[in-house]
Amino acid sequence: MYEKGYVDDLENGNRTYGENITYVAISPDSSIVATFNPYGSSISITKLTTNDKAKISFDINKFKKPSNILGWSLAVSDVINTEYDTCLVAISCVTDKDINPKEIEEGGLRKLYKLFQIFIKKKLSFWDSQLFLISLFILYYAVTAFISTFIFTFFSNELEKLINTHIDRSNLFFYLFFIIIPICILFYYEYAHTRKILVTDIKQLRLSCTSGEGVIKLFKFSFNNASNDDHDDNNNSMYHVGGVLTFLKHSKNSLKNSATLICMNCVKIQKINIKLNKNISISEEGSYLLPENLFKKLESLGNSRQNWEYLLKSRFQEYLMVFTSNHQKMNIEIYDVNNLQLVNVFYRHREEDSLIPNNNEPGIFAISADSRLFAYSCGDNIIALYLMENGLEIVSKKFNNIYKIVFLEFIEKDKKLFIIEEDEENDVKFHNWIISGCLNDYFSISKDDIGLSDSNICTLSKYDEHYNTLTKANGKVVFYNKDNGGQFKVVHEIAMKRTTFGENSTIAEENNNISKINGIDEYEYKLCDLEPWNNSTKNVRGRFLNNDKRFLLIIGQNSIQLWRSKSMNFVDFNNFKNFENSNLVYVLISDKIKPETKTKFLIENDMTTVIIHACKSLVYLYDHKHDVKSIKKHQKFVNGTMDIIKDFIKRYPDNWKLMEVQHPLMAYLIYSRSFSLIKYILFGVNDKITEQLHKPQNKYVSYPYYNDLELCDDLGLKDISLKSANDLTLALKFCQDQDAVMLAYLLEYYSENSMAHIGWMINVTRILPELSELSNHDYYGNYMDLILYKPCFGEMKYNFPIRKFRALSVCQDTLVVYVPLTKLLSTNSSEHFLYDKMREDISPDTYIVPLPNFTTHDIKIEGKFKNGIIHFLRKTLFPPVYKNLGDENFSPFLRIKKNERAFFSIPAIEATINSRWLFLLGYPTNDTVVPSNSTYILNDEDHHTEYKLTGPIQENPAGTIWDAILSMYYLSTINLNNYSDNLPLKLFAFVANVVIVLVLFNMIIALMNDTFKKAKNDGNLGLLMYRKELIDDFERLDIPFNSLQLNDSPYICYLQDPDLMKKWMKKSQELRETKLYSWFKESIDEESISYDGVDITPWYEVMRIMTL
């Protein structure tokens, strides 16, 4: 909140930008809220669960703050000591120099010296710098040339023989002019070119060496301590550091009395460790550069005020968002500051009728409390919802009655999205989006629904651009009302009427075949017609739903069915003819249904419940398919149940998308072997992917409704194994005979979609080791061999907005491999010099391996280290052994048991192998070999005498590379100077030379060209196979004191080389139209049920009606 106008500053006479702001912060677990006004006398803290309050006295006159303060930042931690209810509060004043790159001084000897220290002193090793290797190589030959050329001319021949008797000075000319000078020229060109490319990154690194002008002040407080005064302890302050503050979440594994504070300015992110003993202990954990795209954006804005707002809106707790855009699409990078890694990249394509986003705004975003969902809006009326684990868009929804979205937050255990709108009159309105997939999913909310007063609304509409009077965390939104005594209003639940559909009464009154339920007739039907899976002899009952003759409700022995007449209405009970004149619109088959219990039929959450019950019913029908009396009638119910789902998908695809990512519905379809329905969801009607109705997720347990569905009980599988499973691993489990088509459907679907986003392949990476062990089958062949020739394994273009790469392999006749920069680099690390920006002319040829985390190991396993003298001696005295780990703990790449030559010819596999070939395991020594004199022994048997004959040292025609070249030249030209008088001999030699060299040699080369190419290709494949074996052995070794950091990048890129990929391209093109499921011939089901041509719109309209 701020008040415009000129007001005297407490120190310098001018209040910063004329604003009087009350800052509000909430702890990461949303349990504590703090407020702070620089012109007040205290910092107020409130515990939301108990409404306990505490105050920290604060006197700004004692605060050593800089001049020209741009603004303040406030952060409050979770409770870090439950015994004393102790927390931490941090405030920071921010200046232009902290937040604007243009305000930071550039250059200066001190900065250059510090930069030199970073390069040389901080962890710079032989393996880290190609520059060091090249420099050493040049220096060696330069010294050699200098010594042999100049020094030896001033010393005697004896001294020359004494120093080096084997130097051939005639070769120094060649070393100088053919090695040293060309390398110097190439090095200078590369240095100048690289310097031009890396100027932006070097600037950011240089600016990170410059201190800011801001100050951070820390306070300790306890709700059990009445006095929380500021004692003006300078040890609790950090000078020359200012920026946006955030405390990381305090988890169960966090140390007691400790917290981590994040401070972010326009150049870098600082992680500060804080420990509480008697006093506050402060230490810097590390300093890391901002992502390059974010730094560039802040640099382009140039305005300190805009930079400050941009940074505030780009972070949320431990997450940092980076927004970039072009004319076609928008790119969003999300980084986790806690582990310093890129979480994922999200894409949003521009809509033709959407507003053009403001390039000076990063947009509005929210991340669910379980870090599973990501919601984003450009500030228009469209919200895109994504899955965090794979970066895929679930749905993009346009709200026609919303003008401009200004705030988003997930509430009620991430089941709803709370939306704040600013309309054309700048008034504030509230909305609620239920993201479960139900039809009634959007509601406007009045201020009374969430308990806000007019003063809250006025405050929000007047000031929200700094997120200072409105804050959020962990599913709670906190409004601060200054005009009402500094009271808070917390919104975390919104009471709404539940949508239900069903009967109005349940009192039964039976009479022969027709019974009465509050005056409603009920009729008995034969069980064999309506429950063909049931062997009971009892009948089932039916009645019109609330006397509405459009709907007939059937209550069976273990099923509840609702039928909709194909005509306008049923004439009477006898008019019902099952599937002949009716459509099944709802069914639930379960042994938990008790027909003798008189209960009211109700459906909550409209179509969400209908679809879930239909999926559960398919599982029941599959489990009892062998116990049916009539296969024909049973199959009708199977098809009718599938058509409930199919028709809903056809009419409401976006609702299905939401429903499918919140509930593990595909698991039910896989278990029930619903082949045709799975194919319809994945490929539509004509085998063409249009809607992308299914999204892969890593584990079933991550679904928010996993426990509510009781999936393990429905499928009859163990809960432990099912929790870690997913749709692809479940299909692999059932990969037998014709059931293997489900695995083919999913593999084909993921691989086709992956050309647009690598996130589609997250589960394919996981099952590749098991897939490689499947042998050829009579039904489906070998999926592993077929999927490797899908376009994504050699034609997936790199489309990340990150343009910095590290070269891993640049060997000749192999694919050039790079890894993108997907982590936050430390300002004290030499890794900056390993990453280069890709040249614009090469970028279009950059492709990516379609398997994320293909070479990454289990992080928990990598982090285990043992200490102790016994462990030290064992590691020192004994050779390394293999790690005592199960195969599942290693990367999927190492677990693939595939040695066929075709496997190594796949571009993605070759690039992966080259990416792991980081370090040369050994060099053969090139010792100088001096041949000895030839010695011959003759034996005189008559006189029993032995004679030794020693011959001269023979000249080596290939002693040096230059001698070898000259020898071959003399051999081919034939020196005939000694035969000057023999003209016929010279003529014969000339003709023979022409014939042999120009004709025969070319004939031989032509004949051997194919053989040479084949040998070359075989050699490359052999090299890859050899490397694969060495990599496998090396990475499984428990090497003592190994500080070697294996490059576990989740993404691997390579430059496409048509010459090296020609064989793969040819076969891939031949198999382009062949689907993995082409072997499966779907049978034409005579009992197929379809809603085509039948209008059941009234059914969906009824489901939208809200009743109590």
Coordinates of N, CA, C and O in Angstrom, one line a residue, residues 420-559:
I420 N -7.9 -13.6 -9.4 CA -8.3 -12.2 -9.1 C -8.2 -11.5 -10.5 O -7.2 -11.6 -11.2
E421 N -9.3 -10.8 -10.8 CA -9.4 -10.1 -12.0 C -9.4 -8.6 -11.8 O -10.0 -8.1 -10.8
E422 N -8.9 -7.8 -12.7 CA -9.0 -6.4 -12.8 C -9.8 -6.1 -14.0 O -9.4 -6.3 -15.1
D423 N -11.0 -5.5 -13.9 CA -11.9 -5.2 -15.0 C -11.5 -3.9 -15.7 O -10.5 -3.3 -15.3
E424 N -12.2 -3.5 -16.7 CA -11.9 -2.3 -17.4 C -12.0 -1.0 -16.6 O -11.4 0.0 -16.9
E425 N -12.8 -1.1 -15.5 CA -12.9 0.1 -14.6 C -11.9 0.0 -13.5 O -12.0 0.8 -12.5
N426 N -10.9 -0.9 -13.6 CA -9.9 -1.1 -12.5 C -10.5 -1.6 -11.2 O -9.9 -1.5 -10.2
D427 N -11.7 -2.2 -11.3 CA -12.3 -2.8 -10.1 C -11.8 -4.2 -10.0 O -11.5 -4.9 -11.0
V428 N -11.8 -4.7 -8.7 CA -11.3 -6.1 -8.5 C -12.5 -7.1 -8.4 O -13.5 -6.8 -7.7
K429 N -12.4 -8.2 -9.0 CA -13.3 -9.3 -9.0 C -12.6 -10.6 -8.7 O -11.4 -10.8 -9.0
F430 N -13.4 -11.6 -8.2 CA -12.8 -12.8 -7.8 C -13.5 -14.0 -8.5 O -14.7 -13.9 -8.7
H431 N -12.7 -15.0 -8.8 CA -13.2 -16.2 -9.5 C -12.6 -17.5 -9.0 O -11.5 -17.4 -8.4
N432 N -13.3 -18.6 -9.3 CA -12.8 -19.9 -8.8 C -12.9 -20.9 -9.9 O -14.0 -21.0 -10.5
W433 N -11.8 -21.6 -10.2 CA -11.8 -22.6 -11.3 C -11.5 -23.9 -10.6 O -10.4 -24.1 -10.1
I434 N -12.5 -24.8 -10.7 CA -12.3 -26.2 -10.2 C -11.6 -27.0 -11.3 O -12.1 -27.1 -12.4
I435 N -10.5 -27.6 -11.0 CA -9.6 -28.2 -12.0 C -9.7 -29.7 -11.9 O -8.7 -30.4 -12.2
S436 N -10.9 -30.3 -11.4 CA -11.0 -31.7 -11.4 C -11.6 -32.3 -12.6 O -11.5 -33.5 -12.8
G437 N -12.1 -31.5 -13.6 CA -12.6 -32.0 -14.8 C -14.1 -32.0 -14.8 O -14.7 -32.4 -15.9
C438 N -14.8 -31.5 -13.8 CA -16.3 -31.5 -13.8 C -16.8 -30.5 -14.7 O -16.1 -29.5 -15.1
L439 N -18.1 -30.6 -15.1 CA -18.7 -29.6 -16.0 C -18.9 -28.3 -15.4 O -18.6 -27.3 -16.0
N440 N -19.4 -28.3 -14.2 CA -19.6 -27.0 -13.5 C -18.2 -26.6 -12.8 O -18.0 -26.8 -11.6
D441 N -17.3 -26.1 -13.6 CA -16.0 -25.9 -13.1 C -15.6 -24.4 -12.8 O -14.4 -24.2 -12.4
Y442 N -16.5 -23.5 -13.1 CA -16.1 -22.1 -13.0 C -17.2 -21.3 -12.3 O -18.3 -21.4 -12.7
F443 N -16.8 -20.5 -11.3 CA -17.8 -19.7 -10.6 C -17.1 -18.3 -10.3 O -16.0 -18.2 -10.0
S444 N -18.0 -17.3 -10.5 CA -17.6 -16.0 -10.0 C -17.9 -15.9 -8.5 O -18.9 -16.5 -8.0
I445 N -17.0 -15.2 -7.7 CA -17.2 -15.1 -6.3 C -17.3 -13.7 -5.8 O -16.6 -12.8 -6.3
S446 N -18.2 -13.5 -4.9 CA -18.4 -12.1 -4.4 C -17.5 -12.0 -3.2 O -16.9 -13.0 -2.7
K447 N -17.3 -10.7 -2.8 CA -16.4 -10.5 -1.6 C -16.9 -11.1 -0.4 O -16.2 -11.5 0.5
D448 N -18.3 -11.3 -0.3 CA -18.9 -11.9 0.9 C -18.5 -13.4 1.0 O -18.4 -13.9 2.1
D449 N -18.3 -14.0 -0.2 CA -18.0 -15.5 -0.2 C -16.7 -15.7 0.5 O -16.5 -16.8 1.0
I450 N -15.8 -14.8 0.4 CA -14.4 -15.0 1.0 C -14.2 -14.1 2.2 O -13.1 -14.0 2.7
G451 N -15.2 -13.4 2.6 CA -15.1 -12.6 3.8 C -14.3 -11.3 3.7 O -13.7 -10.9 4.7
L452 N -14.2 -10.7 2.5 CA -13.5 -9.5 2.4 C -14.4 -8.3 2.6 O -15.5 -8.3 2.1
S453 N -13.8 -7.2 3.2 CA -14.6 -6.0 3.4 C -14.3 -5.0 2.2 O -13.4 -5.3 1.4
D454 N -15.0 -3.9 2.2 CA -14.8 -2.9 1.2 C -13.4 -2.3 1.3 O -12.8 -2.0 0.3
S455 N -12.9 -2.2 2.5 CA -11.5 -1.7 2.7 C -10.5 -2.6 2.1 O -9.5 -2.2 1.5
N456 N -10.7 -3.9 2.2 CA -9.8 -4.9 1.5 C -9.7 -4.7 0.0 O -8.7 -4.6 -0.6
I457 N -10.9 -4.5 -0.6 CA -11.1 -4.4 -2.0 C -10.4 -3.1 -2.5 O -9.7 -3.1 -3.5
C458 N -10.7 -2.0 -1.7 CA -10.1 -0.8 -2.1 C -8.6 -0.8 -2.0 O -7.9 -0.3 -2.9
T459 N -8.1 -1.5 -1.0 CA -6.6 -1.6 -0.9 C -6.0 -2.4 -2.0 O -5.0 -2.0 -2.6
L460 N -6.7 -3.5 -2.4 CA -6.1 -4.3 -3.4 C -6.2 -3.6 -4.8 O -5.2 -3.7 -5.5
S461 N -7.2 -2.9 -5.0 CA -7.3 -2.3 -6.3 C -6.4 -1.1 -6.4 O -5.9 -0.7 -7.5
K462 N -6.1 -0.4 -5.3 CA -5.2 0.7 -5.3 C -3.8 0.3 -5.5 O -3.0 1.0 -6.1
Y463 N -3.4 -0.8 -4.9 CA -2.0 -1.2 -4.9 C -1.8 -2.7 -4.9 O -2.0 -3.3 -3.9
D464 N -1.3 -3.2 -6.0 CA -1.0 -4.6 -6.0 C 0.2 -4.9 -6.9 O 0.7 -6.0 -7.0
E465 N 0.8 -3.8 -7.5 CA 1.9 -4.1 -8.4 C 3.1 -4.6 -7.8 O 4.0 -5.0 -8.5
H466 N 3.3 -4.5 -6.5 CA 4.5 -5.0 -5.8 C 4.2 -6.2 -5.0 O 5.1 -6.7 -4.3
Y467 N 3.0 -6.7 -5.0 CA 2.7 -7.9 -4.2 C 2.9 -7.6 -2.7 O 3.4 -8.5 -2.0
N468 N 2.7 -6.4 -2.3 CA 3.1 -6.1 -0.9 C 1.9 -6.1 0.0 O 2.1 -6.3 1.2
T469 N 0.7 -5.9 -0.4 CA -0.4 -6.0 0.4 C -1.2 -7.3 0.2 O -2.2 -7.6 0.8
L470 N -0.7 -8.2 -0.7 CA -1.3 -9.4 -1.0 C -0.2 -10.4 -1.2 O 0.7 -10.3 -2.0
T471 N -0.2 -11.5 -0.4 CA 0.8 -12.5 -0.5 C 0.2 -13.9 -0.4 O -1.0 -14.1 -0.1
K472 N 1.0 -14.9 -0.8 CA 0.5 -16.3 -0.9 C 1.6 -17.2 -0.6 O 2.8 -17.0 -0.8
A473 N 1.2 -18.4 -0.1 CA 2.1 -19.5 0.1 C 1.3 -20.8 0.5 O 0.3 -20.7 1.3
N474 N 1.7 -21.9 0.0 CA 1.2 -23.2 0.4 C -0.4 -23.3 0.4 O -1.0 -23.8 1.3
G475 N -1.0 -22.7 -0.6 CA -2.4 -22.8 -0.8 C -3.2 -21.8 0.0 O -4.4 -21.9 0.2
K476 N -2.6 -20.7 0.5 CA -3.2 -19.7 1.3 C -2.9 -18.3 0.7 O -1.8 -18.0 0.4
V477 N -4.0 -17.5 0.6 CA -3.9 -16.1 0.1 C -4.2 -15.2 1.3 O -5.2 -15.3 2.0
V478 N -3.3 -14.3 1.6 CA -3.4 -13.4 2.7 C -3.6 -11.9 2.2 O -2.8 -11.4 1.5
F479 N -4.7 -11.3 2.7 CA -5.0 -9.9 2.4 C -4.7 -9.1 3.6 O -5.1 -9.5 4.7
Y480 N -4.0 -8.0 3.5 CA -3.7 -7.1 4.6 C -4.6 -5.9 4.5 O -4.7 -5.2 3.5
N481 N -5.2 -5.6 5.6 CA -6.1 -4.4 5.7 C -5.5 -3.4 6.7 O -5.6 -3.6 7.9
K482 N -4.8 -2.4 6.2 CA -4.2 -1.4 7.1 C -5.2 -0.5 7.8 O -5.1 -0.2 9.0
D483 N -6.4 -0.3 7.1 CA -7.4 0.6 7.7 C -8.2 0.0 8.8 O -8.9 0.7 9.5
N484 N -8.0 -1.3 9.0 CA -8.8 -2.0 10.0 C -7.8 -2.6 11.0 O -7.9 -3.8 11.4
G485 N -6.9 -1.7 11.5 CA -6.1 -2.2 12.6 C -5.0 -3.2 12.2 O -4.5 -4.0 13.0
G486 N -4.7 -3.2 10.9 CA -3.7 -4.2 10.4 C -4.1 -5.6 10.5 O -3.3 -6.5 10.8
Q487 N -5.4 -5.8 10.2 CA -6.0 -7.2 10.3 C -5.7 -7.9 9.0 O -5.5 -7.3 7.9
F488 N -5.6 -9.3 9.1 CA -5.4 -10.1 8.0 C -6.7 -10.9 7.6 O -7.5 -11.2 8.5
K489 N -6.9 -11.2 6.4 CA -7.9 -12.1 5.9 C -7.3 -13.2 5.1 O -6.6 -12.9 4.1
V490 N -7.4 -14.4 5.6 CA -6.7 -15.5 4.9 C -7.8 -16.3 4.1 O -8.8 -16.7 4.7
V491 N -7.5 -16.5 2.8 CA -8.4 -17.3 2.0 C -7.7 -18.6 1.6 O -6.7 -18.5 0.9
H492 N -8.2 -19.7 2.0 CA -7.7 -21.0 1.7 C -8.8 -22.0 1.3 O -8.5 -23.0 0.7
E493 N -10.0 -21.6 1.6 CA -11.2 -22.4 1.2 C -12.3 -21.5 0.9 O -12.5 -20.4 1.5
I494 N -13.1 -21.9 -0.1 CA -14.2 -21.1 -0.6 C -15.4 -22.0 -0.5 O -15.5 -23.0 -1.3
A495 N -16.3 -21.7 0.4 CA -17.5 -22.5 0.6 C -18.4 -22.3 -0.7 O -18.8 -21.2 -1.0
M496 N -18.8 -23.5 -1.3 CA -19.6 -23.5 -2.5 C -20.6 -24.6 -2.3 O -20.4 -25.6 -1.7
K497 N -21.8 -24.4 -3.0 CA -22.8 -25.4 -3.0 C -22.3 -26.6 -3.8 O -21.8 -26.4 -4.9
R498 N -22.4 -27.8 -3.3 CA -22.0 -28.9 -4.0 C -23.0 -29.3 -5.1 O -24.2 -29.3 -4.9
T499 N -22.4 -29.7 -6.3 CA -23.3 -30.1 -7.4 C -23.6 -31.5 -7.2 O -22.8 -32.4 -7.2
T500 N -24.9 -31.8 -7.2 CA -25.4 -33.2 -7.1 C -26.5 -33.5 -8.0 O -27.2 -32.5 -8.5
F501 N -26.7 -34.7 -8.4 CA -27.7 -35.1 -9.3 C -28.3 -36.4 -8.8 O -27.5 -37.3 -8.4
G502 N -29.6 -36.6 -8.7 CA -30.1 -37.9 -8.3 C -31.6 -37.8 -7.8 O -32.3 -36.9 -8.2
E503 N -31.9 -38.7 -6.9 CA -33.3 -38.8 -6.5 C -33.6 -37.8 -5.3 O -32.7 -37.4 -4.6
N504 N -34.9 -37.6 -5.2 CA -35.3 -36.7 -4.1 C -35.8 -37.4 -2.9 O -35.8 -36.8 -1.8
S505 N -36.0 -38.7 -2.9 CA -36.5 -39.5 -1.8 C -36.1 -40.9 -1.9 O -35.7 -41.4 -2.9
T506 N -36.2 -41.6 -0.7 CA -35.7 -43.0 -0.7 C -36.7 -44.0 0.0 O -36.3 -45.1 0.3
I507 N -37.8 -43.6 0.4 CA -38.7 -44.4 1.1 C -39.4 -45.4 0.2 O -40.1 -45.0 -0.7
A508 N -39.3 -46.7 0.4 CA -39.8 -47.8 -0.5 C -41.0 -48.4 0.1 O -41.2 -48.6 1.3
E509 N -41.9 -48.9 -0.8 CA -43.1 -49.5 -0.5 C -43.4 -50.5 -1.5 O -43.9 -50.2 -2.6
E510 N -43.1 -51.8 -1.3 CA -43.2 -52.8 -2.4 C -44.6 -53.4 -2.5 O -45.3 -53.6 -1.5
N511 N -45.0 -53.8 -3.7 CA -46.3 -54.4 -4.0 C -46.2 -55.3 -5.2 O -46.3 -54.8 -6.3
N512 N -46.0 -56.6 -5.0 CA -45.9 -57.5 -6.2 C -44.7 -57.1 -7.1 O -43.6 -56.8 -6.6
N513 N -45.0 -57.0 -8.4 CA -43.9 -56.6 -9.3 C -43.7 -55.1 -9.4 O -42.7 -54.6 -9.9
I514 N -44.7 -54.4 -8.9 CA -44.6 -52.9 -8.9 C -44.6 -52.4 -7.5 O -45.5 -52.8 -6.7
S515 N -43.7 -51.7 -7.1 CA -43.6 -51.1 -5.7 C -43.7 -49.6 -5.8 O -43.6 -49.0 -6.9
K516 N -43.8 -49.0 -4.7 CA -43.9 -47.5 -4.6 C -42.8 -46.9 -3.8 O -42.5 -47.5 -2.7
I517 N -42.2 -45.8 -4.3 CA -41.3 -45.1 -3.5 C -41.8 -43.6 -3.5 O -41.6 -42.9 -4.4
N518 N -42.5 -43.3 -2.3 CA -43.1 -42.0 -2.3 C -44.0 -41.7 -3.5 O -43.9 -40.7 -4.1
G519 N -44.8 -42.7 -3.9 CA -45.7 -42.5 -5.0 C -45.0 -42.8 -6.3 O -45.7 -42.7 -7.4
I520 N -43.8 -43.1 -6.4 CA -43.1 -43.4 -7.6 C -43.1 -44.9 -7.9 O -42.7 -45.7 -7.0
D521 N -43.6 -45.3 -9.1 CA -43.7 -46.7 -9.4 C -42.3 -47.3 -9.6 O -41.4 -46.7 -10.0
E522 N -42.2 -48.6 -9.2 CA -41.0 -49.4 -9.4 C -41.3 -50.7 -10.0 O -42.3 -51.4 -9.6
Y523 N -40.5 -51.2 -11.0 CA -40.8 -52.4 -11.7 C -39.6 -53.3 -11.6 O -38.5 -52.9 -11.5
E524 N -39.9 -54.7 -11.7 CA -38.9 -55.7 -11.6 C -38.6 -56.2 -13.0 O -39.5 -56.4 -13.9
Y525 N -37.2 -56.4 -13.3 CA -36.8 -56.9 -14.6 C -35.9 -58.1 -14.3 O -35.4 -58.3 -13.2
K526 N -35.8 -58.9 -15.4 CA -34.9 -60.1 -15.3 C -33.5 -59.7 -15.1 O -32.9 -58.9 -15.8
L527 N -32.8 -60.4 -14.2 CA -31.4 -60.1 -13.9 C -30.5 -60.5 -15.1 O -29.5 -59.8 -15.3
C528 N -30.8 -61.6 -15.8 CA -29.9 -62.0 -16.8 C -29.8 -61.0 -18.0 O -28.8 -61.0 -18.7
D529 N -30.8 -60.1 -18.1 CA -30.7 -59.1 -19.2 C -29.9 -57.9 -18.8 O -29.3 -57.3 -19.6
L530 N -30.0 -57.6 -17.5 CA -29.3 -56.3 -17.0 C -28.1 -56.6 -16.2 O -27.4 -55.6 -15.9
E531 N -27.9 -57.8 -15.8 CA -26.6 -58.1 -15.1 C -26.1 -59.5 -15.6 O -26.2 -60.5 -14.8
P532 N -25.7 -59.6 -16.8 CA -25.3 -60.9 -17.4 C -24.1 -61.5 -16.7 O -23.8 -62.7 -16.8
W533 N -23.4 -60.8 -15.9 CA -22.2 -61.2 -15.2 C -22.6 -61.8 -13.9 O -21.7 -62.4 -13.2
N534 N -23.8 -61.7 -13.4 CA -24.3 -62.1 -12.1 C -25.0 -63.5 -12.2 O -25.9 -63.6 -13.0
N535 N -24.7 -64.4 -11.3 CA -25.3 -65.7 -11.3 C -26.5 -65.8 -10.4 O -27.0 -66.9 -10.1
S536 N -26.8 -64.7 -9.8 CA -28.0 -64.7 -8.8 C -29.3 -65.0 -9.5 O -29.4 -64.7 -10.7
T537 N -30.2 -65.5 -8.8 CA -31.6 -65.8 -9.4 C -32.6 -64.7 -9.1 O -33.7 -64.8 -9.5
K538 N -32.1 -63.7 -8.3 CA -33.0 -62.6 -8.0 C -33.2 -61.6 -9.2 O -32.4 -61.6 -10.1
N539 N -34.3 -60.8 -9.1 CA -34.5 -59.9 -10.2 C -33.9 -58.5 -9.8 O -33.5 -58.3 -8.6
V540 N -33.9 -57.6 -10.7 CA -33.5 -56.3 -10.5 C -34.7 -55.3 -10.6 O -35.7 -55.6 -11.2
R541 N -34.6 -54.2 -9.9 CA -35.7 -53.2 -9.9 C -35.4 -52.0 -10.7 O -34.2 -51.5 -10.8
G542 N -36.4 -51.4 -11.3 CA -36.3 -50.2 -12.0 C -37.3 -49.2 -11.8 O -38.5 -49.6 -11.5
R543 N -37.0 -47.9 -11.8 CA -38.0 -46.9 -11.6 C -37.6 -45.6 -12.4 O -36.4 -45.4 -12.7
F544 N -38.5 -44.8 -12.8 CA -38.2 -43.6 -13.4 C -37.6 -42.6 -12.4 O -38.2 -42.4 -11.3
L545 N -36.6 -42.0 -12.8 CA -35.9 -41.1 -11.9 C -36.7 -39.8 -11.7 O -36.9 -39.0 -12.6
N546 N -37.2 -39.7 -10.4 CA -38.0 -38.5 -10.0 C -39.2 -38.4 -11.0 O -39.6 -37.3 -11.3
N547 N -39.8 -39.6 -11.4 CA -40.9 -39.6 -12.2 C -40.7 -39.0 -13.6 O -41.6 -38.6 -14.3
D548 N -39.4 -38.8 -13.9 CA -39.0 -38.3 -15.3 C -38.9 -39.5 -16.2 O -37.9 -40.3 -16.0
K549 N -39.8 -39.6 -17.2 CA -39.8 -40.8 -18.0 C -38.7 -40.8 -19.1 O -38.6 -41.7 -19.9
R550 N -37.8 -39.8 -19.0 CA -36.6 -39.8 -19.9 C -35.6 -40.7 -19.4 O -34.8 -41.3 -20.1
F551 N -35.6 -40.9 -18.0 CA -34.5 -41.7 -17.4 C -35.1 -42.8 -16.6 O -36.0 -42.6 -15.7
L552 N -34.5 -44.0 -16.8 CA -34.9 -45.2 -16.0 C -33.7 -45.6 -15.2 O -32.6 -45.9 -15.7
L553 N -33.9 -45.7 -13.9 CA -32.9 -46.1 -12.9 C -33.1 -47.5 -12.6 O -34.1 -48.0 -12.1
I554 N -32.0 -48.3 -12.7 CA -32.0 -49.7 -12.4 C -31.1 -50.0 -11.2 O -29.9 -49.6 -11.2
I555 N -31.7 -50.6 -10.2 CA -30.9 -51.0 -9.0 C -30.8 -52.5 -9.0 O -31.8 -53.2 -8.8
G556 N -29.6 -53.0 -9.3 CA -29.4 -54.4 -9.4 C -28.8 -55.1 -8.2 O -28.7 -54.4 -7.1
Q557 N -28.3 -56.3 -8.3 CA -27.7 -57.0 -7.2 C -26.4 -56.4 -6.9 O -26.0 -56.4 -5.7
N558 N -25.6 -56.1 -7.9 CA -24.3 -55.4 -7.6 C -24.0 -54.3 -8.7 O -22.9 -54.1 -9.0
S559 N -25.0 -53.7 -9.1 CA -24.9 -52.6 -10.1 C -26.0 -51.5 -9.9 O -27.1 -51.8 -9.5

